[in-house]
Short mmCIF file of C-alpha atoms in Angstrom, two decimals:
data_model
loop_
_atom_site.label_atom_id
_atom_site.label_comp_id
_atom_site.label_asym_id
_atom_site.label_seq_id
_atom_site.Cartn_x
_atom_site.Cartn_y
_atom_site.Cartn_z
CA MET H 1 3.77 -13.53 69.73
CA TYR H 2 5.48 -12.33 66.45
CA LYS H 3 4.85 -15.82 64.93
CA ASN H 4 0.96 -15.06 65.71
CA LEU H 5 1.18 -11.59 64.27
CA ALA H 6 2.75 -12.75 61.23
CA ALA H 7 0.08 -15.32 60.72
CA ALA H 8 -2.73 -12.61 61.38
CA LEU H 9 -1.21 -10.42 58.97
CA ALA H 10 -1.03 -13.27 56.18
CA ALA H 11 -4.70 -14.11 56.90
CA ALA H 12 -5.74 -10.25 56.45
CA CYS H 13 -3.84 -9.77 53.43
CA PHE H 14 -5.72 -13.19 52.02
CA PHE H 15 -9.17 -12.32 52.99
CA SER H 16 -9.00 -8.37 52.13
CA PRO H 17 -10.64 -7.43 49.18
CA ALA H 18 -7.83 -4.75 48.21
CA PHE H 19 -5.36 -7.84 47.87
CA SER H 20 -8.07 -10.69 46.88
CA GLN H 21 -9.61 -8.94 43.53
CA SER H 22 -6.95 -8.50 40.83
CA THR H 23 -6.81 -5.44 38.85
CA PRO H 24 -9.79 -5.22 36.23
CA PRO H 25 -8.92 -5.69 32.72
CA VAL H 26 -8.76 -2.35 30.47
CA LYS H 27 -11.87 -2.12 28.49
CA ALA H 28 -10.98 -1.23 24.70
CA ALA H 29 -13.42 -0.81 22.06
CA PHE H 30 -13.23 -0.31 18.21
CA VAL H 31 -15.27 1.21 15.58
CA TYR H 32 -15.56 -0.06 12.30
CA VAL H 33 -16.59 1.91 9.03
CA ALA H 34 -17.39 -1.08 7.01
CA PRO H 35 -18.62 -4.73 7.74
CA LEU H 36 -16.61 -7.08 9.14
CA THR H 37 -15.36 -9.69 6.25
CA ASP H 38 -12.59 -11.72 5.38
CA ALA H 39 -10.27 -9.29 3.95
CA GLY H 40 -9.77 -5.64 3.70
CA TRP H 41 -9.39 -2.22 5.83
CA VAL H 42 -11.71 -3.55 8.57
CA ARG H 43 -10.07 -7.13 8.70
CA GLN H 44 -6.65 -5.76 9.10
CA HIS H 45 -7.69 -3.31 12.46
CA ASP H 46 -9.75 -6.36 13.67
CA GLN H 47 -6.53 -8.53 13.44
CA GLY H 48 -5.03 -5.79 15.40
CA ARG H 49 -7.74 -6.24 18.18
CA LEU H 50 -7.27 -10.04 18.19
CA ALA H 51 -3.20 -9.20 18.54
CA VAL H 52 -4.12 -7.24 21.61
CA GLU H 53 -6.28 -9.92 23.25
CA ALA H 54 -3.54 -12.44 22.42
CA ALA H 55 -0.76 -10.13 23.88
CA LEU H 56 -2.62 -9.25 26.71
CA PRO H 57 -5.18 -12.17 27.55
CA SER H 58 -6.20 -11.29 31.20
CA GLN H 59 -5.36 -7.59 31.08
CA VAL H 60 -7.76 -6.39 28.26
CA LYS H 61 -11.43 -6.93 27.28
CA THR H 62 -12.22 -5.90 23.92
CA SER H 63 -15.15 -4.94 21.80
CA TYR H 64 -16.00 -3.64 18.46
CA VAL H 65 -19.08 -2.08 16.51
CA GLU H 66 -18.96 -2.72 12.85
CA ASN H 67 -20.36 -1.06 9.90
CA VAL H 68 -20.86 2.51 11.25
CA ALA H 69 -21.35 5.26 8.91
CA GLU H 70 -19.26 8.33 9.09
CA GLY H 71 -20.75 11.40 10.81
CA PRO H 72 -23.70 11.52 13.25
CA ASP H 73 -23.91 7.56 13.58
CA ALA H 74 -20.20 7.37 14.49
CA GLU H 75 -20.67 10.08 17.26
CA ARG H 76 -23.57 8.39 18.73
CA VAL H 77 -21.53 4.78 18.79
CA ILE H 78 -18.41 6.55 20.09
CA ARG H 79 -20.17 8.28 22.79
CA ASP H 80 -22.00 5.05 23.84
CA LEU H 81 -18.90 2.87 24.13
CA ALA H 82 -17.46 5.95 26.39
CA MET H 83 -20.39 5.57 28.39
CA GLN H 84 -20.13 1.78 28.84
CA GLY H 85 -16.83 2.37 30.40
CA ASN H 86 -14.28 1.76 27.63
CA GLN H 87 -10.96 3.37 28.78
CA ILE H 88 -9.68 3.43 25.39
CA ILE H 89 -11.61 3.76 21.92
CA PHE H 90 -10.14 3.36 18.72
CA THR H 91 -11.68 5.05 15.57
CA PRO H 92 -10.07 4.05 12.33
CA SER H 93 -11.58 5.88 9.65
CA PHE H 94 -10.67 9.48 8.45
CA GLY H 95 -14.40 10.65 8.78
CA TYR H 96 -14.46 9.48 12.38
CA MET H 97 -11.99 12.42 13.56
CA GLU H 98 -14.27 15.13 14.22
CA PRO H 99 -16.76 12.62 16.05
CA THR H 100 -14.10 11.55 18.02
CA LEU H 101 -12.69 14.91 18.95
CA LYS H 102 -16.52 15.96 20.00
CA VAL H 103 -16.76 12.91 22.12
CA ALA H 104 -13.37 13.19 23.74
CA ARG H 105 -14.28 16.62 25.07
CA GLU H 106 -17.06 15.00 26.88
CA PHE H 107 -15.04 12.22 28.48
CA PRO H 108 -11.68 13.64 29.57
CA ASN H 109 -10.95 10.65 31.26
CA VAL H 110 -11.18 8.15 28.41
CA LYS H 111 -8.31 7.68 25.87
CA PHE H 112 -9.05 7.96 22.30
CA GLU H 113 -7.06 6.51 19.34
CA SER H 114 -8.03 8.45 16.05
CA VAL H 115 -6.51 6.12 13.29
CA THR H 116 -6.14 8.31 9.95
CA GLY H 117 -7.01 11.30 11.92
CA TYR H 118 -4.57 14.29 12.14
CA LYS H 119 -6.05 16.44 15.04
CA THR H 120 -5.31 15.54 18.50
CA ALA H 121 -6.24 16.77 22.14
CA PRO H 122 -4.84 15.79 25.42
CA ASN H 123 -6.82 12.38 25.50
CA VAL H 124 -6.86 11.80 21.59
CA ALA H 125 -3.90 10.66 19.83
CA THR H 126 -3.40 10.04 15.85
CA SER H 127 -1.83 7.34 14.09
CA ASN H 128 -1.58 6.18 10.45
CA ALA H 129 0.70 4.25 8.14
CA ARG H 130 2.54 5.43 5.26
CA TYR H 131 0.54 3.19 2.83
CA TYR H 132 2.33 5.22 -0.08
CA GLU H 133 5.21 3.30 0.66
CA GLY H 134 3.91 -0.11 0.02
CA ARG H 135 1.81 1.42 -3.02
CA TYR H 136 5.22 2.19 -4.57
CA LEU H 137 6.72 -1.36 -4.40
CA ALA H 138 3.45 -2.91 -5.52
CA GLY H 139 3.85 -0.29 -8.36
CA ILE H 140 7.40 -1.69 -9.34
CA ALA H 141 5.65 -5.16 -9.69
CA ALA H 142 2.73 -3.85 -11.76
CA GLY H 143 5.24 -1.93 -14.01
CA ARG H 144 7.06 -4.77 -14.60
CA MET H 145 3.85 -6.93 -15.78
CA ALA H 146 1.80 -4.27 -17.71
CA THR H 147 1.54 -0.70 -18.91
CA GLN H 148 -1.92 0.50 -18.43
CA ALA H 149 -3.29 0.56 -15.18
CA GLY H 150 -6.60 1.27 -13.31
CA TYR H 151 -7.16 2.57 -9.87
CA VAL H 152 -10.59 2.59 -7.89
CA ALA H 153 -10.29 5.05 -5.28
CA GLY H 154 -12.62 6.52 -2.47
CA PHE H 155 -12.16 10.10 -2.18
CA PRO H 156 -9.47 12.66 -3.44
CA ILE H 157 -7.91 13.18 -0.07
CA PRO H 158 -4.24 13.46 0.36
CA GLU H 159 -4.15 10.06 1.60
CA VAL H 160 -5.31 8.54 -1.28
CA LEU H 161 -3.54 10.85 -3.89
CA GLN H 162 -0.29 9.70 -1.94
CA GLY H 163 -1.20 6.24 -2.82
CA ILE H 164 -2.22 6.91 -6.45
CA ASN H 165 0.90 9.04 -7.07
CA ALA H 166 3.16 6.56 -5.39
CA PHE H 167 1.88 3.72 -7.25
CA THR H 168 2.30 5.53 -10.46
CA LEU H 169 5.97 6.47 -9.40
CA GLY H 170 6.65 2.99 -8.81
CA MET H 171 5.43 1.64 -12.31
CA ARG H 172 7.06 4.46 -14.35
CA SER H 173 10.45 3.81 -12.30
CA VAL H 174 10.42 0.60 -14.21
CA ASN H 175 8.24 1.12 -17.21
CA PRO H 176 8.42 4.86 -18.07
CA GLN H 177 5.42 4.52 -20.43
CA ALA H 178 3.07 3.24 -17.66
CA THR H 179 -0.18 5.28 -17.28
CA VAL H 180 -2.81 5.07 -14.49
CA ARG H 181 -6.60 5.85 -15.03
CA VAL H 182 -8.45 6.53 -11.73
CA VAL H 183 -11.97 6.42 -10.63
CA PHE H 184 -13.17 8.26 -7.49
CA LEU H 185 -16.28 6.67 -6.08
CA GLY H 186 -16.93 9.34 -3.14
CA GLU H 187 -17.26 6.30 -0.55
CA TRP H 188 -15.15 3.80 1.13
CA PHE H 189 -17.23 0.59 0.83
CA ASN H 190 -19.61 -0.22 -1.70
CA PRO H 191 -18.73 -3.60 -3.47
CA PRO H 192 -21.19 -3.16 -6.39
CA ARG H 193 -19.79 0.22 -7.26
CA GLU H 194 -16.13 -0.87 -6.87
CA ARG H 195 -16.83 -3.75 -8.95
CA ASP H 196 -18.60 -1.50 -11.65
CA ALA H 197 -15.33 0.79 -11.50
CA ALA H 198 -13.23 -2.21 -11.91
CA MET H 199 -15.03 -3.27 -14.99
CA THR H 200 -15.05 0.11 -16.50
CA LEU H 201 -11.46 0.69 -16.08
CA MET H 202 -10.69 -2.88 -17.62
CA ASN H 203 -13.13 -2.10 -20.59
CA GLN H 204 -10.87 1.18 -20.94
CA GLY H 205 -7.56 -1.16 -21.38
CA ALA H 206 -6.39 -1.54 -17.68
CA GLU H 207 -4.22 -4.77 -17.65
CA VAL H 208 -3.60 -4.14 -13.80
CA LEU H 209 -5.74 -2.74 -11.27
CA ALA H 210 -5.12 -1.24 -7.75
CA PHE H 211 -7.54 0.36 -5.28
CA HIS H 212 -8.14 2.11 -2.10
CA THR H 213 -11.57 1.23 -0.97
CA GLY H 214 -12.89 -1.14 1.59
CA SER H 215 -13.93 -4.32 -0.14
CA ASN H 216 -12.48 -7.19 -2.47
CA ALA H 217 -14.52 -6.46 -5.35
CA VAL H 218 -11.79 -5.01 -7.60
CA MET H 219 -9.83 -8.41 -6.92
CA VAL H 220 -12.98 -10.61 -7.57
CA ALA H 221 -13.34 -8.40 -10.98
CA ALA H 222 -9.93 -8.76 -12.07
CA GLN H 223 -9.94 -12.61 -11.45
CA GLU H 224 -13.05 -13.05 -13.50
CA ARG H 225 -11.53 -11.13 -16.26
CA GLY H 226 -8.25 -12.68 -16.31
CA LYS H 227 -6.39 -9.42 -15.62
CA LEU H 228 -4.04 -8.45 -12.71
CA ALA H 229 -4.84 -6.59 -9.39
CA VAL H 230 -2.87 -5.38 -6.34
CA ALA H 231 -4.52 -6.41 -3.14
CA TYR H 232 -4.70 -3.81 -0.52
CA HIS H 233 -5.36 -3.72 3.42
CA SER H 234 -4.96 -7.98 3.14
CA ASP H 235 -3.76 -10.88 0.90
CA MET H 236 -6.66 -11.68 -1.13
CA ARG H 237 -5.18 -14.73 -3.24
CA LYS H 238 -8.31 -16.46 -1.75
CA VAL H 239 -10.90 -14.71 -3.98
CA ALA H 240 -8.04 -13.88 -6.73
CA PRO H 241 -5.49 -16.57 -6.73
CA ASP H 242 -4.51 -15.80 -10.59
CA ALA H 243 -4.93 -12.14 -10.41
CA GLN H 244 -3.15 -11.02 -7.22
CA VAL H 245 0.28 -9.73 -8.03
CA ALA H 246 1.03 -8.55 -4.59
CA ALA H 247 -0.61 -7.55 -1.12
CA VAL H 248 0.09 -4.21 0.46
CA THR H 249 -0.78 -5.24 4.01
CA HIS H 250 -1.35 -3.12 7.20
CA GLN H 251 -0.02 -4.36 10.47
CA TRP H 252 -1.59 -2.54 13.52
CA GLY H 253 -1.26 -5.28 16.27
CA ASP H 254 2.12 -4.01 17.55
CA TYR H 255 0.89 -0.33 18.00
CA TYR H 256 -2.70 -1.26 19.37
CA THR H 257 -0.89 -3.49 21.90
CA ARG H 258 1.38 -0.86 22.86
CA ARG H 259 -1.35 1.81 23.12
CA VAL H 260 -3.32 -0.54 25.66
CA LYS H 261 -0.38 -1.33 27.53
CA ALA H 262 0.08 2.41 28.20
CA VAL H 263 -3.23 2.67 29.48
CA LEU H 264 -2.55 -0.33 32.03
CA ASP H 265 0.59 1.21 33.39
CA GLY H 266 -0.87 4.53 33.28
CA SER H 267 1.86 6.00 30.63
CA TRP H 268 -0.73 6.78 27.81
CA LYS H 269 -0.07 10.42 26.47
CA SER H 270 -1.60 11.74 23.26
CA ALA H 271 1.05 11.62 20.57
CA GLN H 272 1.09 11.53 16.48
CA VAL H 273 2.48 8.39 14.87
CA TRP H 274 3.15 7.72 10.90
CA GLY H 275 4.95 4.43 10.63
CA GLY H 276 5.86 2.59 7.28
CA VAL H 277 7.71 -0.35 6.33
CA ARG H 278 10.61 0.76 8.48
CA GLU H 279 8.29 0.56 11.60
CA GLY H 280 6.62 -2.66 10.36
CA MET H 281 3.29 -1.04 10.05
CA ILE H 282 3.46 -1.93 6.15
CA ARG H 283 4.22 -4.76 4.20
CA VAL H 284 4.36 -5.97 0.44
CA ASP H 285 4.09 -9.69 0.06
CA SER H 286 1.65 -12.53 -1.12
CA PHE H 287 2.80 -12.36 -4.34
CA GLY H 288 0.79 -14.33 -7.05
CA SER H 289 1.78 -17.15 -9.03
CA LYS H 290 1.86 -15.17 -12.17
CA VAL H 291 4.66 -12.83 -10.83
CA PRO H 292 8.25 -14.02 -11.98
CA ALA H 293 10.83 -14.86 -9.40
CA ALA H 294 12.90 -11.97 -10.56
CA VAL H 295 10.30 -9.41 -10.10
CA GLN H 296 9.64 -10.86 -6.45
CA SER H 297 13.24 -10.53 -5.53
CA GLU H 298 13.25 -7.06 -7.07
CA VAL H 299 10.24 -5.82 -4.96
CA MET H 300 11.86 -7.37 -1.79
CA ALA H 301 14.96 -6.03 -2.12
CA ARG H 302 13.53 -2.54 -2.88
CA GLN H 303 11.61 -2.98 0.40
CA LYS H 304 14.75 -3.95 2.37
CA ASP H 305 16.32 -0.63 1.00
CA MET H 306 13.00 1.44 2.07
CA ALA H 307 13.40 -0.32 5.35
CA ALA H 308 16.91 1.11 5.86
CA GLY H 309 16.09 4.52 4.79
CA GLN H 310 17.76 4.20 1.74
CA LEU H 311 14.61 4.66 -0.70
CA ALA H 312 12.41 7.85 -0.53
CA VAL H 313 9.27 7.55 -2.52
CA PHE H 314 8.67 11.17 -3.01
CA SER H 315 11.91 12.44 -4.26
CA GLY H 316 12.75 14.50 -7.27
CA GLY H 317 15.91 12.50 -8.39
CA LYS H 318 17.89 14.11 -11.15
CA ALA H 319 15.31 15.19 -13.36
CA GLY H 320 12.49 16.37 -10.63
CA VAL H 321 8.84 15.21 -10.84
CA LYS H 322 5.91 16.65 -12.40
CA ASP H 323 2.22 16.71 -11.88
CA ASN H 324 -0.09 15.59 -14.51
CA GLU H 325 -0.71 19.35 -15.48
CA GLY H 326 3.11 20.10 -16.27
CA LYS H 327 4.08 21.81 -13.32
CA THR H 328 6.94 20.77 -11.28
CA VAL H 329 6.10 19.51 -7.55
CA ILE H 330 9.19 18.07 -6.39
CA ALA H 331 12.54 19.75 -7.72
CA ALA H 332 15.56 17.58 -8.87
CA GLY H 333 17.62 16.71 -5.67
CA GLN H 334 14.98 17.67 -3.51
CA ALA H 335 12.52 15.36 -1.64
CA LEU H 336 9.08 16.05 0.12
CA ASP H 337 8.90 16.69 3.86
CA ASP H 338 6.25 15.02 5.95
CA GLY H 339 4.06 18.18 5.83
CA ALA H 340 4.39 18.35 2.16
CA ILE H 341 3.29 14.63 1.86
CA LEU H 342 0.53 15.04 4.08
CA GLY H 343 -1.10 17.69 2.36
CA MET H 344 -0.66 16.68 -1.26
CA LYS H 345 -3.24 17.76 -3.62
CA TRP H 346 -1.94 16.74 -7.02
CA LEU H 347 -1.62 13.88 -9.28
CA VAL H 348 1.68 12.84 -10.74
CA GLU H 349 2.64 12.89 -14.37
CA GLY H 350 1.20 9.58 -15.89
CA VAL H 351 -1.99 9.68 -14.24
CA ALA H 352 -4.33 10.09 -17.05
CA THR H 353 -7.45 11.55 -14.72
CA LYS H 354 -7.71 14.93 -13.31
CA LEU H 355 -8.62 15.78 -9.82
CA PRO H 356 -12.24 16.51 -9.21
CA ARG H 357 -12.95 20.26 -8.73
#
C-alpha cells in the first residue's frame, strides 16, 4: 500500500503544474540616454546588463531602450516598460531621476534603480560611482605629460564639477603649473559639438584633453591633431591608439547583478550606493603607448593607495584648497565629507573657466 501511495505522490508531483513549471525569469529593463555604441557611457551600462545575463542565464530576461531623451520621452518609456511587466528597471542618467520617481508611484510593485539620481522612494534605489576618484588618478598621468589641459563637459552639475576639480587636483599634485580650461555643452551626447569643443580647446593650447560627455568624439579629435586625451567610461584605444593616456572606466556588472538577485530572492530594498575604486566600480587602466612605464607605475600605486583608503581626493593637506576665485573651500588638515562633495558648486584653483551664472 505504502509503495503504491509513494508512486502516486511521485506521479502527482511530476504532472502537477505547480511542480512542472520552473520559476519564470525576472524581467529587467534598461533605459539608455544615448545610442548604444562601441564605447562610452551607454556601452558601460550595457556591459553591466550583459554581465547580469551571464551571471543569471536562466533566471533573468533583459531588454533595453536606447537613445531616450531626458524628460517626457523618458517618462513615457519608463512607464511603458513597467506596463510590459518588467520587475526591475534601471534608469542610468541624472535627468531620468524625476521621471523614474513619477512612474514608480504608479507602479509600487516594480523596483526602480535611479543611477546617478539622489532621490529615493520605497521602490526606488539610487546608485552612483565616485567617478572623481578615477579623474584624480588620470590627472596624475596627464600632469606628468602636459601642463595645459582642456575639458569638454556636459552640464555644470556637482557630479561633473567633482570630476573637473579632481582631474585638476591630480594634475597639479605632480605639476603645480598645470591649468584646465573647460567648455560646457549643455547636453550629454552630441558628437559634432563635442568634437568642435575639443578642437577649440586644442586651438587655445590644450596639450591633453578630458571629457564628461557620451561619445568618443573628443578622443577622435585628439588622435587627429596629435594631442593626448583621457578616455572616459570605456577604453577608447580603438579610435585613439596614439592619443589615449589612460581610461577611467566604470564597472556596473557586479552591482546590477546583485540588485537583480535581490529581486529574485525577495531581499530587494531601497538603498543609496556610492562606490568607487575600493568597491571596484571605478578603475583607471588601459594606458596608451606614449605613457612612460614610470608614470603607469605611479598611477597604479596611487590607485592602490586609494583602494586602501589612504588617499582622499578632496583633502586640504597642509595648505588647504582654494577655488578659482581665491576662496578657501577645503581647510588645511580637513577633508570634505560626502555631503559636501555631493553638493559641490565651485571650481578649484587651476581651472581657467568660471562657472556659468
